Coordinates of C-alpha atoms in Angstrom, one line a residue:
X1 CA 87.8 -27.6 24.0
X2 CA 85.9 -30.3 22.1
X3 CA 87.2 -30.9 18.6
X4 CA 85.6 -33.8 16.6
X5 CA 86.1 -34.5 12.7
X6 CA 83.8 -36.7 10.8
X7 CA 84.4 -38.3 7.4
X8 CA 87.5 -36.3 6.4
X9 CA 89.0 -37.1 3.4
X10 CA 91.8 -34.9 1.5
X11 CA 93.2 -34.9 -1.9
X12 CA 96.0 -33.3 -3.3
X13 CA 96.3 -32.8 -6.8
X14 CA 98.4 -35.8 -9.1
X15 CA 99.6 -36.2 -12.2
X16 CA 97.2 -39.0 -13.1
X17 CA 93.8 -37.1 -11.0
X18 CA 93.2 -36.2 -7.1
X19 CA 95.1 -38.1 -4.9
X20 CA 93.6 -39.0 -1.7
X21 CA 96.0 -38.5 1.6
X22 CA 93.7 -38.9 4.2
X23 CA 90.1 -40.7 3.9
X24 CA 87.3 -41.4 5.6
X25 CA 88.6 -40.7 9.2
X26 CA 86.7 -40.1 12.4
X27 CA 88.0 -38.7 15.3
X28 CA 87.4 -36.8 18.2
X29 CA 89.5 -35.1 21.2
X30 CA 88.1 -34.3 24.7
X31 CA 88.4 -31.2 26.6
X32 CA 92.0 -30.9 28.1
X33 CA 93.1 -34.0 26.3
X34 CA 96.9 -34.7 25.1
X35 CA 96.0 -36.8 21.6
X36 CA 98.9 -38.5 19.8
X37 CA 99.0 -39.5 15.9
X38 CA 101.5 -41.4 15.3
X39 CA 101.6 -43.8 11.6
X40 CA 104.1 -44.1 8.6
X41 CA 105.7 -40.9 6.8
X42 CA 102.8 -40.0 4.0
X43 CA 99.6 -41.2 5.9
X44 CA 98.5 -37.9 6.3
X45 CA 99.5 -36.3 9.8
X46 CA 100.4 -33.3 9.3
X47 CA 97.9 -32.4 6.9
X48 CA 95.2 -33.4 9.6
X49 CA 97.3 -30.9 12.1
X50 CA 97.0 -28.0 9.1
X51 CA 92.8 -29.1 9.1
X52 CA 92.6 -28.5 12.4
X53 CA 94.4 -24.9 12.7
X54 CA 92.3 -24.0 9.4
X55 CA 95.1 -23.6 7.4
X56 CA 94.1 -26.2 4.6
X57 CA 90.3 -27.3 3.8
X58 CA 89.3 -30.9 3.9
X59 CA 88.0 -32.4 0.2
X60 CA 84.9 -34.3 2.4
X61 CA 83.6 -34.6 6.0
X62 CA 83.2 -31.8 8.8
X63 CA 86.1 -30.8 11.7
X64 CA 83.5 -28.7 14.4
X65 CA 84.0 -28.1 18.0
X66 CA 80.8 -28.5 20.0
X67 CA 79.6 -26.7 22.7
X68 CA 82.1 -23.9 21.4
X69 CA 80.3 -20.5 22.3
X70 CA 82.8 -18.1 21.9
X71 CA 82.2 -14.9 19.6
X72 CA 84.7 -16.2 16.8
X73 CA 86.0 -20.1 15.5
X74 CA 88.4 -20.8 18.6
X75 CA 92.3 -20.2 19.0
X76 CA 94.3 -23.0 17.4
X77 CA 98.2 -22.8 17.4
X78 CA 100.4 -24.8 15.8
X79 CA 104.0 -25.3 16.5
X80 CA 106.2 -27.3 13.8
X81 CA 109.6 -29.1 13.8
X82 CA 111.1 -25.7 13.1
X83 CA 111.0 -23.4 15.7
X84 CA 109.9 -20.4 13.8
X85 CA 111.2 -17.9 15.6
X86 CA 111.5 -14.3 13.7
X87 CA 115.3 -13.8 13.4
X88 CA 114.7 -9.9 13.2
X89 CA 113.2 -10.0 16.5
X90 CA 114.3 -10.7 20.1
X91 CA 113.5 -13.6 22.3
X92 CA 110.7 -11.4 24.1
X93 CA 109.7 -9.6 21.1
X94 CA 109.1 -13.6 19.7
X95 CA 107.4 -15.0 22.3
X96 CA 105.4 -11.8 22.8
X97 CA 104.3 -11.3 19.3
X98 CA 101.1 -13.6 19.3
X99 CA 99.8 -11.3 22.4
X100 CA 100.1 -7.9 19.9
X101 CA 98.4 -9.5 17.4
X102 CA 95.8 -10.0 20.0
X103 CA 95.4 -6.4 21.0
X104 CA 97.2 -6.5 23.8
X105 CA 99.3 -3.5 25.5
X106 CA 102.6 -3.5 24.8
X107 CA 103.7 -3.2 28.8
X108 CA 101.0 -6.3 29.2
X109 CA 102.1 -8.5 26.6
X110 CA 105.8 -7.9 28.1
X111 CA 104.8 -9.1 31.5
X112 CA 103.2 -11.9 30.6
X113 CA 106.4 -12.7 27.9
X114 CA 109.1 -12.2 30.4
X115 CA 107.0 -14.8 33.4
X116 CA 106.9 -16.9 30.5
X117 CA 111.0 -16.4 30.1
X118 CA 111.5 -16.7 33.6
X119 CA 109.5 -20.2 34.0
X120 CA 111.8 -21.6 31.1
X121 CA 115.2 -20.4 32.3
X122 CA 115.3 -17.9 28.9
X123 CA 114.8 -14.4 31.4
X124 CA 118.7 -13.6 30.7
X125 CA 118.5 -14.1 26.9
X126 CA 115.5 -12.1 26.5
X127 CA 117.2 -9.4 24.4
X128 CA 119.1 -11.8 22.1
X129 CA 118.4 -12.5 18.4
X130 CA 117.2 -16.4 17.9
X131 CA 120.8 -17.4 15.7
X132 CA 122.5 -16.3 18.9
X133 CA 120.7 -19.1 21.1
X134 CA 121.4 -23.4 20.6
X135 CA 118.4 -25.0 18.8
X136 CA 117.6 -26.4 22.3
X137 CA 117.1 -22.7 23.4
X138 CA 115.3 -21.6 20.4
X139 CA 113.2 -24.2 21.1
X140 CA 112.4 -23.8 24.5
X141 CA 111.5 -20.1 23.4
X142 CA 108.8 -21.4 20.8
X143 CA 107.1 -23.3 23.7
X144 CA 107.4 -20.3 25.5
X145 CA 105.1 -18.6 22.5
X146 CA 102.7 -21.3 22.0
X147 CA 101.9 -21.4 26.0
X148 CA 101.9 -17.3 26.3
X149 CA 99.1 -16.7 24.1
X150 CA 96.8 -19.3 25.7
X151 CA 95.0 -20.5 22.6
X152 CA 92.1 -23.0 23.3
X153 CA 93.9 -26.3 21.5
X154 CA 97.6 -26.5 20.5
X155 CA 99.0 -28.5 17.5
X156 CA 102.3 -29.8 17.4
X157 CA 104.2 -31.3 14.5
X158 CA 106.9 -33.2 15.4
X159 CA 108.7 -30.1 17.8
X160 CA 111.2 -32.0 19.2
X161 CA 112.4 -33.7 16.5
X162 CA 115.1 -32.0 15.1
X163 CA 116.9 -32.0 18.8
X164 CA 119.4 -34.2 20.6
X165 CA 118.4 -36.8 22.8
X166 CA 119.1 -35.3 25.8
X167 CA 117.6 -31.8 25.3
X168 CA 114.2 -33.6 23.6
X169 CA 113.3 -35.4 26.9
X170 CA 114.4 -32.1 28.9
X171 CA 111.5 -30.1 26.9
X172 CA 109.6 -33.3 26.8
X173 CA 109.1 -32.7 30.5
X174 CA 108.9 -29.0 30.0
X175 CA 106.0 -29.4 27.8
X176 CA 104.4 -31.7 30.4
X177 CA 105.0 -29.1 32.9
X178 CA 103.5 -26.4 31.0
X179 CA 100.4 -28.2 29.8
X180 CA 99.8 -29.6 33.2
X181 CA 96.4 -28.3 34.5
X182 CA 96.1 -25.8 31.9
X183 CA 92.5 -27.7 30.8
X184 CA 94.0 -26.9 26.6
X185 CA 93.4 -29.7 24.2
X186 CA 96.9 -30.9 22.5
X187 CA 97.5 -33.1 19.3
X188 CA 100.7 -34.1 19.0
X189 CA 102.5 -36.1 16.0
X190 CA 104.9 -38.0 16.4
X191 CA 107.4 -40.6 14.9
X192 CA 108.6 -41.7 18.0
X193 CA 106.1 -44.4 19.7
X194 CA 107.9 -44.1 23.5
X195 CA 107.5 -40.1 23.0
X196 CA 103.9 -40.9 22.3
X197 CA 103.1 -43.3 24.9
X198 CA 104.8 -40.8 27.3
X199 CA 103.3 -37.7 26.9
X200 CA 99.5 -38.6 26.1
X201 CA 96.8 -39.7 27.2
X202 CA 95.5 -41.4 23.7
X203 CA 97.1 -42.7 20.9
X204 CA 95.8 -42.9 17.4
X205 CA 97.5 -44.8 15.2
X206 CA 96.7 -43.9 11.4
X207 CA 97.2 -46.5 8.3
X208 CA 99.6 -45.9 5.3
X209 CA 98.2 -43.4 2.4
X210 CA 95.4 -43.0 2.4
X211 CA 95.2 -42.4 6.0
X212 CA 92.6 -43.7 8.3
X213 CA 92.3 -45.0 11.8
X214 CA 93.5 -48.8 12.2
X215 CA 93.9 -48.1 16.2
X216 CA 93.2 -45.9 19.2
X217 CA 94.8 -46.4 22.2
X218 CA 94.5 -45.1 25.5
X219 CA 97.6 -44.8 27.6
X220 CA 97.1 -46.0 31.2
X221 CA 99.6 -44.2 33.2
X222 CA 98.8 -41.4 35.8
X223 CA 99.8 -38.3 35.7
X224 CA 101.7 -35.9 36.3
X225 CA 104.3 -38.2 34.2
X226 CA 108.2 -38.2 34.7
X227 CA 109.7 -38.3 31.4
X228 CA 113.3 -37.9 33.0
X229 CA 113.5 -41.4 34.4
X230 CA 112.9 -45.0 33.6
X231 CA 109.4 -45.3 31.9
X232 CA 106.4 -47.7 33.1
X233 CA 107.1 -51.0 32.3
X234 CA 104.0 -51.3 30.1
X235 CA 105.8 -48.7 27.7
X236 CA 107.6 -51.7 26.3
X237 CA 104.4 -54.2 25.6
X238 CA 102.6 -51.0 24.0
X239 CA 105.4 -50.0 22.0
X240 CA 105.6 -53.6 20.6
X241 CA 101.8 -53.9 19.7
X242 CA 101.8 -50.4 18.1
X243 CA 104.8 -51.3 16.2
X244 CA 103.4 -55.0 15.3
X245 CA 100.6 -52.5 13.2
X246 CA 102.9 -49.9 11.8
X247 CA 105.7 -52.2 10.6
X248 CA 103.6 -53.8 7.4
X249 CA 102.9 -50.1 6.2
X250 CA 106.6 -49.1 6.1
X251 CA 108.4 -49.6 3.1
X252 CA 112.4 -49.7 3.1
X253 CA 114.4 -47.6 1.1
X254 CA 115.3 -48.5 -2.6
X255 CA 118.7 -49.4 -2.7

């Protein structure tokens, strides 16, 4: 799916008047393309992820899709740093519950959950409660979710975040794995430059507040991609040039 956005600006409301987190930004993501943002905390990321999943309208421009044809605006899922699991409700029930909202039969919506389950390793905790599963698990499960319910584009905010270093470049590859020939468009943010440069095919690097595009980058590695081993050596020379334009916009700490 096609998703373009032309001239988006967003304000948010301030003590002194509107103030502007995003402006002016262009930008559009191919069919089956993995899109990272990556800039400085502030610069308007997430915001642009809740745009796209029409959770939040933009104060000027357009986000369309073109050549969308469907009977309704497409599917757009989100997934955030937080799992979001319901803790009332067990693994399947989770990872099933976009399906019933769908209209799905119950005994479909379980077989499709439970291949899900199985692909992920999660087919023995299917009946546990999400507090009873490591945030690696819980995890895994909410990918589990977001790739059950085949929505047209998926939106992730930061998902691995939260997670160790090892389990992050274990669903890192899982992700990969998942997406792989699956044709869905992804935008992905991202603090992590090497996390970008590894999992997408383009990079778009947004200024400080208010946000707009200073850079888009494609990435020029084949896939299918091997997180789980030691990256391209060009990973290094494009980390340094993304950082060389990031590094001006961040401001330290106070002390």
């Amino acid at each position: 799916m096609r998703i373009t956005l032309q001239g988006i600006g967003l304000d948010y409301p301030g003590p002194r008047g509107p103030l502007r987190a995003v402006d002016g930004l262009d930008l559009e993501v191919a069919p089956g393309e993995f899109l990272g943002l990556i800039g400085p905390s502030g610069c308007g990321k997430s915001s642009l992820l809740a745009m796209l999943a029409g959770l939040r309208a933009p104060s000027a421009g357009r986000i369309g899709f073109p050549g969308w044809t469907g009977p309704r605006p497409p599917r757009r899922l989100m997934a955030f740093q937080e799992h979001g699991l319901l803790p009332w409700l067990s693994v399947l029930d989770n990872v099933a519950f976009g399906l019933e909202a769908q209209g799905m039969p119950r005994a479909a919506r379980e077989a499709r959950a439970h291949a899900m389950l199985r692909r992920l390793g999660l087919e023995g905790f299917a009946t546990s409660r999400p507090d009873q599963l490591s945030g690696g698990m819980r995890q895994r499960a909410a990918l589990a979710r977001l790739f059950v319910a085949e929505a047209e584009a998926m939106l992730l905010d930061e998902p691995f975040s939260a997670l160790d270093a090892q389990t992050r470049v274990v669903l890192q590859q899982e992700l990969l794995d998942l997406w792989s020939g699956t044709g869905r468009s992804v935008v992905y943010v991202t603090h992590d430059i090497e996390e970008a440069l590894l999992l997408c095919d383009r990079v778009v690097v947004l200024s400080a507040r208010p946000g707009r595009v200073i850079a888009d980058i494609t990435v020029p590695f084949p896939r299918p991609r091997r997180i789980m081993g030691p990256p391209p050596p060009e990973v290094a020379a494009l980390r340094w040039r993304i950082w060389d334009m990031l590094a001006p916009t961040i401001t330290p700490p106070a002390a």
